[in-house]
Amino acid sequence: METTIPVANRIIRESIKRKAKDAEVVLDLHRSSYKLLSLIPHLASGEDIQAVDLGWMRDLIDVPVSSRARVITGEVFLLCYLGFLLRELKDFWRVALLISIILHPIDISDSAEDENSKLEKQRDLFNAVENSITKLGLEKVWEVKPLINGKDIMTVLQLKGGPLVKEWLDKTMAWQLAYPSGTAEECLEWLREANSKRVKLE
């Protein structure tokens, strides 16, 4: 059975003679750019985040919203979704954003004069989204150290390892993104409460 190889992989590895890892980076950038694309309207103008399909993130986030959270309910989803996305992209997030801006539709006519207008609008849109990400404090989010680690989770929840540890690590990072001033003790307290609720529902 033949294995299907993405065109980008073949071009980068065979034609340009770059490493396989470079090909994966290119593919990840393009995948992420489409995820960013759906967030551009909200990040640029504050459009209702409920209109955006955040997919798997809705199952991941179990963060209670209170007066201590820095964002309202809809913003929690945006913040966590974007935070996880940028943690994957790291320093390449602006490259992914640039690709997203190029893909984002801009209303102009076909005249050459309006082509310059399109470039200006794309530049302004890029700057607006970049500023929003900076204001959210996510421009270096991959450098944020988790408040608790896998060992803490296994101890508190009496787990021996497995996929549940990774799931709770993601959930606690989502909590941390929503509560940037929260402490490790507060995160552990939330972890116990969230797990208790989960056990009752099972």
Coordinates of C-alpha atoms in Angstrom, one line a residue:
M1 CA 0.0 0.0 0.0
E2 CA 1.5 3.3 -1.1
T3 CA 1.9 6.1 1.5
T4 CA 0.5 9.5 0.6
I5 CA 3.1 12.3 1.1
P6 CA 1.9 15.9 1.2
V7 CA 3.2 18.1 -1.7
A8 CA 4.8 20.5 0.8
N9 CA 6.8 17.7 2.3
R10 CA 8.1 16.5 -1.0
I11 CA 9.0 20.0 -2.2
I12 CA 10.8 20.9 1.0
R13 CA 12.6 17.6 1.5
E14 CA 13.4 16.6 -2.1
S15 CA 13.6 19.9 -4.0
I16 CA 14.9 22.3 -1.4
K17 CA 16.7 19.6 0.5
R18 CA 15.6 20.7 3.9
K19 CA 15.0 18.5 7.0
A20 CA 11.8 16.6 7.5
K21 CA 11.2 18.7 10.6
D22 CA 11.1 21.8 8.4
A23 CA 8.4 20.3 6.3
E24 CA 6.4 19.6 9.4
V25 CA 6.8 23.2 10.5
V26 CA 5.4 24.4 7.2
L27 CA 2.4 22.1 7.4
D28 CA 1.8 23.1 11.0
L29 CA 1.9 26.8 10.1
H30 CA -0.7 26.3 7.4
R31 CA -3.0 24.2 9.6
S32 CA -2.7 26.8 12.4
S33 CA -3.3 29.7 10.0
Y34 CA -6.8 28.3 9.2
K35 CA -7.5 28.1 12.9
L36 CA -6.4 31.7 13.3
L37 CA -8.5 32.7 10.3
S38 CA -11.7 32.0 12.2
L39 CA -10.6 34.2 15.1
I40 CA -9.6 37.2 13.0
P41 CA -13.0 39.0 13.1
H42 CA -13.2 38.8 16.9
L43 CA -9.6 39.7 17.5
A44 CA -9.8 42.7 15.2
S45 CA -13.2 44.0 16.2
G46 CA -14.5 42.3 19.3
E47 CA -17.1 40.2 17.4
D48 CA -19.1 37.7 19.5
I49 CA -16.9 34.7 20.0
Q50 CA -19.9 32.4 20.3
A51 CA -20.1 32.5 16.5
V52 CA -16.8 30.8 16.2
D53 CA -16.5 27.1 16.2
L54 CA -13.8 26.2 18.8
G55 CA -14.2 22.5 18.3
W56 CA -12.3 20.4 20.8
M57 CA -11.6 23.3 23.1
R58 CA -15.2 23.3 24.3
D59 CA -14.7 19.8 25.7
L60 CA -11.4 20.8 27.2
I61 CA -12.3 23.9 29.1
D62 CA -14.0 23.5 32.4
V63 CA -13.1 26.8 34.0
P64 CA -15.6 28.5 36.2
V65 CA -16.0 32.1 35.5
S66 CA -16.2 34.5 38.4
S67 CA -15.2 38.0 39.3
R68 CA -11.6 36.9 39.5
A69 CA -11.4 35.7 36.0
R70 CA -9.9 38.3 33.7
V71 CA -12.5 37.6 30.9
I72 CA -16.1 36.9 30.4
T73 CA -17.4 33.4 29.5
G74 CA -17.1 33.8 25.7
E75 CA -13.7 35.3 26.1
V76 CA -12.5 32.4 28.2
F77 CA -12.9 30.1 25.2
L78 CA -11.1 32.5 22.9
L79 CA -8.3 33.1 25.4
C80 CA -7.7 29.4 26.0
Y81 CA -8.1 28.4 22.4
L82 CA -5.7 31.1 21.2
G83 CA -3.3 30.4 24.1
F84 CA -3.0 26.7 23.3
L85 CA -2.6 27.6 19.6
L86 CA 0.2 30.1 20.2
R87 CA 1.9 27.6 22.6
E88 CA 2.2 25.2 19.7
L89 CA 3.4 27.9 17.2
K90 CA 5.8 29.7 19.6
D91 CA 7.8 32.3 17.7
F92 CA 6.2 31.3 14.4
W93 CA 2.8 32.7 15.4
R94 CA 3.3 35.9 13.5
V95 CA 4.1 33.9 10.4
A96 CA 0.9 31.9 10.8
L97 CA -1.0 35.2 11.4
L98 CA 0.4 36.6 8.2
I99 CA -0.8 33.6 6.2
S100 CA -4.2 34.0 7.8
I101 CA -4.4 37.6 6.9
I102 CA -3.6 36.8 3.2
L103 CA -6.4 34.2 3.3
H104 CA -8.8 36.5 4.9
P105 CA -11.2 38.1 2.4
I106 CA -10.8 41.8 1.8
D107 CA -13.5 43.7 -0.1
I108 CA -12.0 45.6 -3.0
S109 CA -12.6 46.0 -6.7
D110 CA -10.4 44.6 -9.4
S111 CA -8.6 47.9 -10.2
A112 CA -4.9 48.3 -9.7
E113 CA -5.4 51.3 -7.5
D114 CA -7.5 49.2 -5.1
E115 CA -4.8 46.6 -4.9
N116 CA -2.8 49.1 -2.9
S117 CA -5.9 49.6 -0.7
K118 CA -6.1 45.9 -0.2
L119 CA -2.5 45.7 1.0
E120 CA -3.1 48.6 3.4
K121 CA -6.2 46.9 4.8
Q122 CA -4.3 43.7 5.2
R123 CA -1.5 45.5 7.0
D124 CA -4.0 47.3 9.3
L125 CA -5.8 44.0 10.0
F126 CA -2.5 42.3 10.9
N127 CA -1.6 45.1 13.3
A128 CA -5.0 45.0 14.9
V129 CA -4.9 41.3 15.6
E130 CA -1.3 41.4 16.7
N131 CA -2.2 44.2 19.2
S132 CA -5.1 42.2 20.5
I133 CA -2.9 39.2 21.1
T134 CA -0.4 41.4 22.9
K135 CA -3.2 43.0 25.1
L136 CA -4.3 39.6 26.0
G137 CA -0.8 38.9 27.2
L138 CA -0.4 35.9 24.9
E139 CA 2.5 37.1 22.7
K140 CA 4.9 34.9 24.7
V141 CA 2.4 32.5 26.2
W142 CA 4.6 29.4 25.4
E143 CA 7.1 30.7 28.0
V144 CA 4.5 30.5 30.8
K145 CA 5.5 27.8 33.2
P146 CA 2.6 25.5 34.3
L147 CA 1.7 26.0 38.0
I148 CA 1.4 22.2 38.5
N149 CA 2.9 19.3 36.8
G150 CA 2.0 15.7 36.0
K151 CA 3.3 14.4 39.3
D152 CA 1.1 16.9 41.2
I153 CA -1.9 15.7 39.2
M154 CA -1.2 12.0 39.8
T155 CA -0.7 12.7 43.6
V156 CA -3.9 14.8 44.0
L157 CA -6.1 12.6 41.8
Q158 CA -4.4 9.3 42.8
L159 CA -3.7 8.4 39.2
K160 CA -1.0 6.1 38.0
G161 CA -0.4 7.8 34.7
G162 CA -2.1 7.4 31.3
P163 CA -4.0 9.8 29.1
L164 CA -6.0 11.3 32.0
V165 CA -2.9 13.0 33.2
K166 CA -2.4 14.8 29.9
E167 CA -6.0 15.7 29.8
W168 CA -5.8 17.3 33.3
L169 CA -2.6 19.0 32.4
D170 CA -4.4 20.7 29.5
K171 CA -7.3 21.6 31.7
T172 CA -5.1 23.1 34.4
M173 CA -3.3 25.2 31.7
A174 CA -6.7 26.4 30.5
W175 CA -7.4 27.4 34.1
Q176 CA -4.1 29.2 34.3
L177 CA -4.8 31.1 31.1
A178 CA -8.1 32.3 32.5
Y179 CA -6.6 33.1 35.9
P180 CA -3.1 34.5 35.2
S181 CA -2.7 35.7 38.8
G182 CA -3.8 32.4 40.3
T183 CA -1.5 30.4 42.5
A184 CA -0.5 26.7 42.4
E185 CA -2.6 26.1 45.6
E186 CA -5.7 27.7 44.0
C187 CA -5.2 25.6 40.8
L188 CA -4.9 22.4 42.9
E189 CA -8.1 23.4 44.7
W190 CA -9.9 23.9 41.4
L191 CA -8.5 20.5 40.2
R192 CA -9.9 18.7 43.2
E193 CA -13.3 20.3 42.7
A194 CA -13.4 19.7 39.0
N195 CA -12.4 16.1 39.4
S196 CA -15.1 15.6 42.1
K197 CA -17.8 16.9 39.8
R198 CA -16.5 14.7 37.0
V199 CA -16.7 11.6 39.3
K200 CA -20.2 12.4 40.3
L201 CA -21.3 12.6 36.7
E202 CA -19.8 9.3 35.7

